[in-house]
XYZ file of C-alpha atoms in Angstrom:
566
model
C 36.146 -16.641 -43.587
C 35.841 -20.212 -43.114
C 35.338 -22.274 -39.245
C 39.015 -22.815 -38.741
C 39.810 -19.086 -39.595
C 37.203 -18.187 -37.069
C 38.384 -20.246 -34.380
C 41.959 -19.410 -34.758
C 41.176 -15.670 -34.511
C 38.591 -16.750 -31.440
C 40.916 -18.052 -29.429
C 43.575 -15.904 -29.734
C 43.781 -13.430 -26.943
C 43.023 -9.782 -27.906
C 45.594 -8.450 -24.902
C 48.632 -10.573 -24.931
C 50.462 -10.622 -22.113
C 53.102 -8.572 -21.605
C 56.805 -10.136 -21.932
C 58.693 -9.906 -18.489
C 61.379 -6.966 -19.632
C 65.273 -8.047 -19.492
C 66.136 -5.153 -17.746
C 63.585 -5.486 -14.661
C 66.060 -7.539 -12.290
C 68.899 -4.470 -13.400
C 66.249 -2.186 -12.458
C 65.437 -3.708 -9.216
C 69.052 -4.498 -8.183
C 69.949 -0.461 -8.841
C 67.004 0.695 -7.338
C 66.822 -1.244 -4.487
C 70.847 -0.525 -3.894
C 70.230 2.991 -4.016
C 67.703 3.001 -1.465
C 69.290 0.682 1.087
C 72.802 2.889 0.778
C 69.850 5.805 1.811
C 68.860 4.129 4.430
C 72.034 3.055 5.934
C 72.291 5.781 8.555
C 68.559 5.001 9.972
C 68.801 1.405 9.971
C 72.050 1.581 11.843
C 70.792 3.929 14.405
C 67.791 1.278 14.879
C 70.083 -1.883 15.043
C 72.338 0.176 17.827
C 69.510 1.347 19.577
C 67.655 -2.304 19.983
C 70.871 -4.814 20.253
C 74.101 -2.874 21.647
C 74.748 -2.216 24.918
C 75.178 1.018 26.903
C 77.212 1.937 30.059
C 75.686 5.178 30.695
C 71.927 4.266 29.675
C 70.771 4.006 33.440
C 72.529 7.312 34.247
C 70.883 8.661 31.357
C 67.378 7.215 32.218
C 68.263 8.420 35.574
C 69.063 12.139 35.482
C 68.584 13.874 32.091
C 66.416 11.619 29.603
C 63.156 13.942 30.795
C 64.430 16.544 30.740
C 65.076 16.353 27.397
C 62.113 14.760 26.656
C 60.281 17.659 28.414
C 62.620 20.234 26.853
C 62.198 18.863 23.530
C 58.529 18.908 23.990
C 57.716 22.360 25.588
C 60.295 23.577 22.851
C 58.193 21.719 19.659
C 55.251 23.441 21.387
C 55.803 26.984 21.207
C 57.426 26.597 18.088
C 54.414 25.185 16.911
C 52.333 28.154 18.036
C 54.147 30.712 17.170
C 54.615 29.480 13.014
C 50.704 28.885 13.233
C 49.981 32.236 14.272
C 52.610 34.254 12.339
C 52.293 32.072 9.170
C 48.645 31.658 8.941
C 47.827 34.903 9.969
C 49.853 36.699 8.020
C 48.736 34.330 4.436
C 45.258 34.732 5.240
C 45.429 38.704 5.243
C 47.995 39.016 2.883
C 45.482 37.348 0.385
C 42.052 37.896 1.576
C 42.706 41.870 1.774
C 44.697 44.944 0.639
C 46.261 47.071 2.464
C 49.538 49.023 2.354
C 52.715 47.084 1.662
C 50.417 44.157 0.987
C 52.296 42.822 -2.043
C 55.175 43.545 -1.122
C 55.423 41.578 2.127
C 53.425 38.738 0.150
C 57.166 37.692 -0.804
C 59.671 39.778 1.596
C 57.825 37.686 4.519
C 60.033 34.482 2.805
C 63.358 36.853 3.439
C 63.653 35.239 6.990
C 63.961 31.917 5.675
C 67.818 32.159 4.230
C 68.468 32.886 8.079
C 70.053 29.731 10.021
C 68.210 29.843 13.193
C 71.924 29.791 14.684
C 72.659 33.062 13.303
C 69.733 34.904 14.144
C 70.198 33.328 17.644
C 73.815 34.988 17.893
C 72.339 38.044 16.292
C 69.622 38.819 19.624
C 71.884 37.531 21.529
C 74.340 40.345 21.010
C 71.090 42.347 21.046
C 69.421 41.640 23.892
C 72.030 40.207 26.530
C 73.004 42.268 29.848
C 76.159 43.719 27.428
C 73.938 44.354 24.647
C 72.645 48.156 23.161
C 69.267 47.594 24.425
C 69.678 46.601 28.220
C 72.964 49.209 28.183
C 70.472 51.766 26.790
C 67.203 51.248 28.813
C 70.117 51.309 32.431
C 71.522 54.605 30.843
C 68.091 56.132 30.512
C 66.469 54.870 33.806
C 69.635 54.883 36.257
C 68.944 51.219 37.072
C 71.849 48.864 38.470
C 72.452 45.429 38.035
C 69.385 43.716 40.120
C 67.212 46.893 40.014
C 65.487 45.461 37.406
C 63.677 42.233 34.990
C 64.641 41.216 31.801
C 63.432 38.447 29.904
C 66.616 36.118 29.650
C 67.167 35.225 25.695
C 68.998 32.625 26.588
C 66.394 30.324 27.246
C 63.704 27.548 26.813
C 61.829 30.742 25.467
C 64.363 32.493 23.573
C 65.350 29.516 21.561
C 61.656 28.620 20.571
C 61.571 32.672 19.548
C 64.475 32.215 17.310
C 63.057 29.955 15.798
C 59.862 30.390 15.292
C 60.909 33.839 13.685
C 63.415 32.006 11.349
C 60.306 28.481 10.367
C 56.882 30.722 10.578
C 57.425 30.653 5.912
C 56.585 27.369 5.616
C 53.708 27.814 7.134
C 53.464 31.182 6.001
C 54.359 29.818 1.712
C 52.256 26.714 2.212
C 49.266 28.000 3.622
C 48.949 31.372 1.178
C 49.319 29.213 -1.469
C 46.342 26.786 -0.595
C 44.383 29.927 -0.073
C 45.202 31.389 -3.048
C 43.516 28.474 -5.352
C 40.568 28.227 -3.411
C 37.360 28.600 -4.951
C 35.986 32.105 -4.736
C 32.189 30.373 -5.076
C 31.815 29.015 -1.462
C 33.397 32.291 0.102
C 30.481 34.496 -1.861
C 27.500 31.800 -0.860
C 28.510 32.402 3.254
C 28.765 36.231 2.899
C 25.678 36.307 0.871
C 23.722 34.443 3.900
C 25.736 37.027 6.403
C 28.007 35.594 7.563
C 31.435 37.675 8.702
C 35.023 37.589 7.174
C 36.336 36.065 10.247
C 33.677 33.019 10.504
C 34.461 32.540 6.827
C 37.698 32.277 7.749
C 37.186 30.142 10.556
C 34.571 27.764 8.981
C 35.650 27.547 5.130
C 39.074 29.276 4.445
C 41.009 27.118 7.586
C 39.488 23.998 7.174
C 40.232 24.059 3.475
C 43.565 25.051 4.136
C 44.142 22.445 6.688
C 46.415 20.046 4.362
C 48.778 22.734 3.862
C 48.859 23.975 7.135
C 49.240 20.581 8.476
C 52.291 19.888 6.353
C 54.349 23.507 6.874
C 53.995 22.858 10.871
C 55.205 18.906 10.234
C 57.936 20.768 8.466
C 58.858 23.201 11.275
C 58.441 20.710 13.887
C 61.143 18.729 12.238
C 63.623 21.379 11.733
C 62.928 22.052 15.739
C 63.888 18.767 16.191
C 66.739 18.512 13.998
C 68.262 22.131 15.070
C 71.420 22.098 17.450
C 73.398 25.136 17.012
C 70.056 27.460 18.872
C 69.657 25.113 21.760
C 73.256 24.812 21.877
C 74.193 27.861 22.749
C 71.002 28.856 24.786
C 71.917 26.253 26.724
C 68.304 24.366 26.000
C 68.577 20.781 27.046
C 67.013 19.122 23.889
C 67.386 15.521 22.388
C 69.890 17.317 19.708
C 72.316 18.674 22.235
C 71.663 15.416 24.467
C 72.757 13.490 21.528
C 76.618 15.768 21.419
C 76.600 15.749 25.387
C 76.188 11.598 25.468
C 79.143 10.887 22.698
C 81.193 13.625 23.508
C 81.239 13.975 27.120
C 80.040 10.404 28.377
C 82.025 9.019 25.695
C 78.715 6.475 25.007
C 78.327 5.868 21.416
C 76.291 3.325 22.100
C 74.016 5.880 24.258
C 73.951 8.250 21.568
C 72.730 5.984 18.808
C 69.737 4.966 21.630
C 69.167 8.630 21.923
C 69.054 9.235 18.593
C 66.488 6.457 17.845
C 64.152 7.983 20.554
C 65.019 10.999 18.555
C 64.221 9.610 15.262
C 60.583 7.662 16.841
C 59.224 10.976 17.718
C 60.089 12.410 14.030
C 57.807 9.251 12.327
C 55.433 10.020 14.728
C 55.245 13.310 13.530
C 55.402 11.934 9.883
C 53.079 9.562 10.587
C 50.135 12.356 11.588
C 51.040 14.430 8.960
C 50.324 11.908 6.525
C 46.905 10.270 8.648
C 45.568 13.818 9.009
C 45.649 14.052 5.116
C 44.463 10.783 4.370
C 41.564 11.978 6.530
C 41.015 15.023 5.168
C 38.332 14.916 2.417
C 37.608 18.532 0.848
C 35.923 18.474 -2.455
C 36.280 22.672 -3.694
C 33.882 23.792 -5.978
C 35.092 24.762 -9.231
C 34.315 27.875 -11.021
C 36.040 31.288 -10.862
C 38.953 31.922 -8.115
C 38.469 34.550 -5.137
C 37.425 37.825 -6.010
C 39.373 40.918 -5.856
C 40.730 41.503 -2.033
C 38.609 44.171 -0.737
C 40.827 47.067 0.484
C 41.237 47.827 4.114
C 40.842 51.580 5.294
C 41.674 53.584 7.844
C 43.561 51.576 11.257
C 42.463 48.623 9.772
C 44.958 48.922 7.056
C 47.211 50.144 9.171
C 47.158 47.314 11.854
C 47.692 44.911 8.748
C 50.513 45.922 7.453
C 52.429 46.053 10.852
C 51.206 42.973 11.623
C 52.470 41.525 8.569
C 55.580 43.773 9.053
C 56.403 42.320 12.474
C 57.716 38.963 11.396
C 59.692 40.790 8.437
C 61.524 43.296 11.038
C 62.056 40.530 13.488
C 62.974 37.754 11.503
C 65.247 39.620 8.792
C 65.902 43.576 9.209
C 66.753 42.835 12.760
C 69.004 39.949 12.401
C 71.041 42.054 9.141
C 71.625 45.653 10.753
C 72.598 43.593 13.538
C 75.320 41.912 11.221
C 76.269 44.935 9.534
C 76.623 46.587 12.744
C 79.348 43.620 13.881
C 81.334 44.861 10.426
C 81.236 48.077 11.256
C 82.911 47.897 14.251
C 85.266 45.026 13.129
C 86.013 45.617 9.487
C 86.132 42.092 7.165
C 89.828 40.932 5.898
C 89.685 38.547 3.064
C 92.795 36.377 4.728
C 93.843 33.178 4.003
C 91.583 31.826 7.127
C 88.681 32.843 5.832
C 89.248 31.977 2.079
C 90.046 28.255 3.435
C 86.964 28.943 4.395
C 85.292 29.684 1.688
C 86.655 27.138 -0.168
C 85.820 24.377 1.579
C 82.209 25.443 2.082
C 81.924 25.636 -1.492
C 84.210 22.724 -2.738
C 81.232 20.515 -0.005
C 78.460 22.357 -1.058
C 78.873 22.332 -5.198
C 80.546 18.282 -4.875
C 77.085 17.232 -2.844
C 74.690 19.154 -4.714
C 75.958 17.786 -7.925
C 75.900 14.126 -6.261
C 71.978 14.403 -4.802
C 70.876 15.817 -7.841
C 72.591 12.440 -10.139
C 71.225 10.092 -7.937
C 67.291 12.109 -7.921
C 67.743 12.485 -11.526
C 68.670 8.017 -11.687
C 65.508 7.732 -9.078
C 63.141 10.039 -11.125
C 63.841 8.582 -14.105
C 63.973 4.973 -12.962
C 60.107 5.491 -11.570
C 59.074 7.483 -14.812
C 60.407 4.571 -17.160
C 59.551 1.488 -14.821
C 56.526 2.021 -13.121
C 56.607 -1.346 -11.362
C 55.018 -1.923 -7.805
C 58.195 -2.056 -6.491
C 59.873 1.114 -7.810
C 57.485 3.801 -6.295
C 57.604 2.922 -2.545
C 62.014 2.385 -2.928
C 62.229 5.455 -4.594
C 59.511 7.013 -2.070
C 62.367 5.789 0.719
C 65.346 7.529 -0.759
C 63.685 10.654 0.625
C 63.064 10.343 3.404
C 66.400 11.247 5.296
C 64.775 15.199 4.945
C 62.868 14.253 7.869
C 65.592 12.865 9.641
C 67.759 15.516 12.218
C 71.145 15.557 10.951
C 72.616 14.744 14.592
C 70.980 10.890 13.026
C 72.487 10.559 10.260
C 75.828 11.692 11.209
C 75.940 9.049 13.784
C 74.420 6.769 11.720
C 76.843 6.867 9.439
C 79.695 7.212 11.448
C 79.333 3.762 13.076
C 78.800 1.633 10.440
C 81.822 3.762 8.361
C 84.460 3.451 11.187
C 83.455 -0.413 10.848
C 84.048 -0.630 7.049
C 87.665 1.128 8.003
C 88.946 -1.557 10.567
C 87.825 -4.397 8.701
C 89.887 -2.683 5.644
C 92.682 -1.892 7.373
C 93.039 -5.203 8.936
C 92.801 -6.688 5.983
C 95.043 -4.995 3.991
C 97.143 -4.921 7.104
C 96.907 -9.111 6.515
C 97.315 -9.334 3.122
C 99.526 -6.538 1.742
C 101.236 -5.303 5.720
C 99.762 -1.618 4.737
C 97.468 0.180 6.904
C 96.036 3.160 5.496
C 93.806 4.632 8.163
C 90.925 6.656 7.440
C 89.283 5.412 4.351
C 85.611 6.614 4.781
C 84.758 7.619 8.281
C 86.356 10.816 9.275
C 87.003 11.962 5.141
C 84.453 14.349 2.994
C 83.214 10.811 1.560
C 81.406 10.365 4.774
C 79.989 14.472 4.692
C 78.549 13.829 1.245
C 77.408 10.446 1.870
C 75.588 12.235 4.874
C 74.793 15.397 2.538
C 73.002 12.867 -0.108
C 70.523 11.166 2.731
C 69.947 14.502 3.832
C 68.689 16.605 1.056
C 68.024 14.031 -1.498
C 63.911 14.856 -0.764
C 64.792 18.396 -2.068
C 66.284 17.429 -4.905
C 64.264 14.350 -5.983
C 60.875 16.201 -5.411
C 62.050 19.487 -7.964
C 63.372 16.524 -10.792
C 59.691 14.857 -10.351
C 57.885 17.784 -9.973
C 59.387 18.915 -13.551
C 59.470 15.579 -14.639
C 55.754 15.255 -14.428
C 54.951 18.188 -16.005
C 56.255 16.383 -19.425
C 53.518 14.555 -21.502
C 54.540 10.919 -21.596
C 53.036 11.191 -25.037
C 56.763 12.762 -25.692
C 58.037 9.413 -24.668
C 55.935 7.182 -26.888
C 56.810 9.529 -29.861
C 60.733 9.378 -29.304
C 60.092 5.513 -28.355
C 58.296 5.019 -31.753
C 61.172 6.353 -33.336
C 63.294 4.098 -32.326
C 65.232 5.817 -29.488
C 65.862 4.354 -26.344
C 64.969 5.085 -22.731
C 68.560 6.843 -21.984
C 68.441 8.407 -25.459
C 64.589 9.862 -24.613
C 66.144 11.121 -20.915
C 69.397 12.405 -23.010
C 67.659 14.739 -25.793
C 63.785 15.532 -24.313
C 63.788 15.361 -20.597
C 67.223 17.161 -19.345
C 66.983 19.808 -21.893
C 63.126 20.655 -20.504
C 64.015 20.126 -16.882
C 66.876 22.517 -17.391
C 64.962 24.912 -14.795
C 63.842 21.706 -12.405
C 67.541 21.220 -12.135
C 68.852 24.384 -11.492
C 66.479 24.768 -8.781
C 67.229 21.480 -7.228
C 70.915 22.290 -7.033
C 70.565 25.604 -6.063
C 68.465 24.346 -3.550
C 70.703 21.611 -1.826
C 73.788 23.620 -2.544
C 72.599 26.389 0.026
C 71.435 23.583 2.514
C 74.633 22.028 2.813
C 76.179 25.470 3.173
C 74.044 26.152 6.224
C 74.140 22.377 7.639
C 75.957 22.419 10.717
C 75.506 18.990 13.371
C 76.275 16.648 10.617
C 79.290 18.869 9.778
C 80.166 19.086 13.221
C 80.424 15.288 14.072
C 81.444 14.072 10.398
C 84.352 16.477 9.392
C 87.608 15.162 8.961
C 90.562 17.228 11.485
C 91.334 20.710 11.092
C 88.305 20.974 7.936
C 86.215 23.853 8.753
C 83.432 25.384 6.626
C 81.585 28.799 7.584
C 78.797 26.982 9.465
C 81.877 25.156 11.603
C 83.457 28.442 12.100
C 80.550 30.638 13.073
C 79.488 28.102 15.388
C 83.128 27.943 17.350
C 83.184 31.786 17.193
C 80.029 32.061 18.953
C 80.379 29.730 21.379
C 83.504 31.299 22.230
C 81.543 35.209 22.657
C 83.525 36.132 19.188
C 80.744 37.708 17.901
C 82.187 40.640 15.997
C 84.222 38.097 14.507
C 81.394 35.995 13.166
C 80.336 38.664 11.380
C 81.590 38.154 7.732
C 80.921 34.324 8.085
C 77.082 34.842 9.228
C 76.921 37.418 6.502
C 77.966 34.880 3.414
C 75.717 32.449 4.797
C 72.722 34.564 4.409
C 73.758 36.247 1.685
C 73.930 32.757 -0.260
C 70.652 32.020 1.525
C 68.820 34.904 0.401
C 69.364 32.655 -3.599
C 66.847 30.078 -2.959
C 64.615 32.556 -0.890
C 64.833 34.674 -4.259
C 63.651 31.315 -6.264
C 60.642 31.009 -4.254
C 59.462 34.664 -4.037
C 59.455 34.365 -8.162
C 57.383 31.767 -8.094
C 54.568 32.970 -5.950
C 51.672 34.341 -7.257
C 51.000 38.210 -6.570
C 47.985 39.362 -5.263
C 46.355 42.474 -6.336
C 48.158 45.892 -6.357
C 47.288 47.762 -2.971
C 45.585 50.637 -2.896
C 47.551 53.500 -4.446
C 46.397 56.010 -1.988
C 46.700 55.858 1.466
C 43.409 54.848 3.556
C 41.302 57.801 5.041
């Protein structure tokens, strides 16, 4: 090799630099589309809330802003306490021991999670109000009149924090079992081995390794608290949700309703934002080696106390609720009439159309961050789901504004240009429900697509790309065929949550469009409970499907003990 040979090959680079990609600035310009349409609803509620006006903002500020401050407060705070100490509990014992029923109600205790909290509220209501079996029973038996006795009112501050707590204790409950489940069974063995108990294990090892997970099923809670409105509704709770109806509807204040729901939507960041700090902070290292050893069995009224423990949030938060249900078609026997198949319809014509259009546009995302890792991609994509943690009284009236907008400007100018006004275009349709449906449950869908999605070897996608096929064709032939399972779990998933979704239904629908959420909803509030029964019972029945998905997928514990303890 001679000096100029050498020289070329010195001086040129052994890493050249990568050509900028046609297809970037398409890339950027549909991701970056997608997640501003997302984010429509919040940045419209945040623009109303800092630059238009209100007439009833002083008379808010004046009378009932606290209290639903306060309200909403008290309310996040027994909710909080109660899904700790059901859903913690119940994982750690569950997994750390055996006992009777043990792995069984390692799954059934997920069965009160395809309850709306709205049912179950209508459900104890029936149960436990002055006309109900149990107050009508315990006068009967005792002689009592009217104001001879106490009765915890369930319509309440207290009641509504009950229901649901009884209806949000899984996540804590799923989340939690599972981190306890893969911890090391190493550090557990070195603290008993120096004497120490089973409870300050728990307390000094077990919890704070668990913390993440514990931390991130009460965020979750919290934020369906927040976001509920058919409980406090109709238990009369004054909270930021039913504040928001009470402002457009009976003020008629839109403007004081978008301010409401940006206080609203501050305090659910807030909560975002220490969910995320307290697991930035959180450094565990677990030590590797074998998992936990086999759960010692509990004897005797130890066992015993367990398993109706463990039993407790089952009965109340499931058995309870259904015989109550059944009990309403008993006395009122279902009729499949044309009211109720409209019904049906509808509910399922929203539900299948939205779940079809999240799970396209999670599918676009996924595969748009998979295929163009750019530092712009992963925080837009990131964005896109984030309406989850966003109360659907937000988006609906984040949408609504900027919708009934589009339609005047429309209809003026067709009114202009062609003397045709058309009306409702996209505010008041089922365009504006799905658009709402999307920003809502596109989290749920988008984190099943990349959860599958990263379980595929990009190795896969370098072979396929090596052979010539392109990014579409790789997505076409390898990736949809494996996520087959990923998908049907997404839509599953965001087809029952749009069943069940009831303020953004409520303010979004267009005239005389009811679905069963709509209709059990009016029934209750007008004291038709017996006539709420078949609706409340196809909502949980379809509930119970993704309830089924997750049972599946949770590890089971040991077999208890085949004999009863002595």
């Amino acid at each position: 090799m001679n000096n100029a040979d050498s020289s070329s090959i010195a001086s040129t680079p052994l890493l050249p630099a990568r050509p900028r990609r046609q297809g970037d600035v398409g890339v950027a310009l549909i991701t970056g589309l997608v997640a501003l349409i997302l984010a429509v609803p919040v940045l419209s509620v945040l623009w109303h809330a800092l630059f238009a006006n209100s007439n009833s903002w002083q008379h808010l500020y004046d009378t009932v802003l606290f209290e639903y401050v306060w309200q909403s407060f008290w309310l996040c705070f027994w909710v909080a306490g109660g899904v700790l100490l059901l859903g913690i509990s119940c994982a750690w014992l569950t997994t750390r021991f055996a006992f009777p029923a043990s792995r069984f109600l390692s799954w059934a205790l997920l069965l009160p999670l395809a309850f709306p909290a709205y049912i179950i509220a209508y459900a104890y209501t029936d149960l436990l109000d002055f006309a109900g079996p149990v107050q009508t029973g315990l006068r009967e038996l005792t002689g009592w009149g009217y104001r001879d006795y106490w009765f915890p009112p369930i319509r309440s501050l207290g009641g509504a924090a009950l229901m649901l707590t009884l209806v949000l204790y899984p996540y804590v409950f799923m989340l939690s079992r599972a981190s306890f489940m893969t911890q090391s069974g190493l550090t557990a063995d070195a603290a008993r081995s120096l004497g120490a108990s089973r409870w300050r294990v728990f307390w000094r090892i077990d919890l704070p390794l668990a913390r993440p997970a514990i931390v991130a099923g009460t965020s979750l809670a919290l934020m369906e608290t927040l976001a509920d409105y058919g409980t406090v509704s109709y238990f009369g709770v004054s909270s930021f949700s039913a504040g928001i109806f009470r402002t457009w509807h009976g003020l008629g204040d839109m403007n004081g309703a978008m301010q409401l729901a940006a206080l609203l939507l501050s305090v659910v960041i807030v909560l975002l934002t220490l969910e995320r700090y307290s697991r930035r902070r959180q450094r565990v290292a677990q030590l590797g080696g074998r998992p936990a050893a086999t759960p010692p069995q509990l004897q005797g009224l130890r066992a015993w106390l367990a398993t109706l423990w463990c039993a407790l949030p089952l009965l109340l938060g499931f058995i309870v609720p259904v015989l109550m249900i059944l009990s309403w078609l008993w006395q009122r026997p279902p009729s499949l009439d044309a009211d109720f198949l409209e019904l049906m319809r509808n509910s399922l014509l929203l539900a299948i159309s939205a779940a079809l259009l999240t799970l396209s546009l999670a599918i676009l995302l996924a595969w748009l961050r998979r295929f163009y890792p750019r530092p712009w991609v992963k925080p837009a994509v990131a964005s896109a789901g984030l309406g989850y943690a966003v109360p659907g009284t937000v988006i609906a009236i984040g949408i609504l504004v900027p919708l009934a907008a589009l339609d005047r400007q429309l209809n003026a100018w067709l009114l202009a240009t062609f003397d045709w006004r058309p009306g409702l275009i996209f505010s008041g349709t089922v365009f504006a429900l799905l658009f709402a449906y999307a920003v809502r449950f596109m989290a749920v869908a988008l984190n099943s697509v990349q959860a599958g999605m990263g379980q595929i070897s990009p190795s896969l996608d370098q072979s396929a790309r090596s052979l010539g096929h392109g990014r579409w064709s790789v997505m076409h032939r390898i990736h949809l065929p494996m996520l087959r399972t990923s998908l049907l779990t997404a839509l599953l998933l965001v087809f029952v949550d749009v069943l069940k979704e009831l303020p953004a239904t409520l303010i979004l629908r267009p005239f005389n469009f009811d679905t069963l959420a709509v209709k059990a909803h009016e029934l209750a509030a007008d004291e038709r409970l017996l006539d709420a029964g078949p609706v409340a019972l196809t909502i949980v029945l379809v509930g119970l499907l993704p309830v089924i998905l997750l049972s599946r997928n949770l590890k089971q514990p040991p077999q208890e003990p085949s004999q009863p303890p002595s």
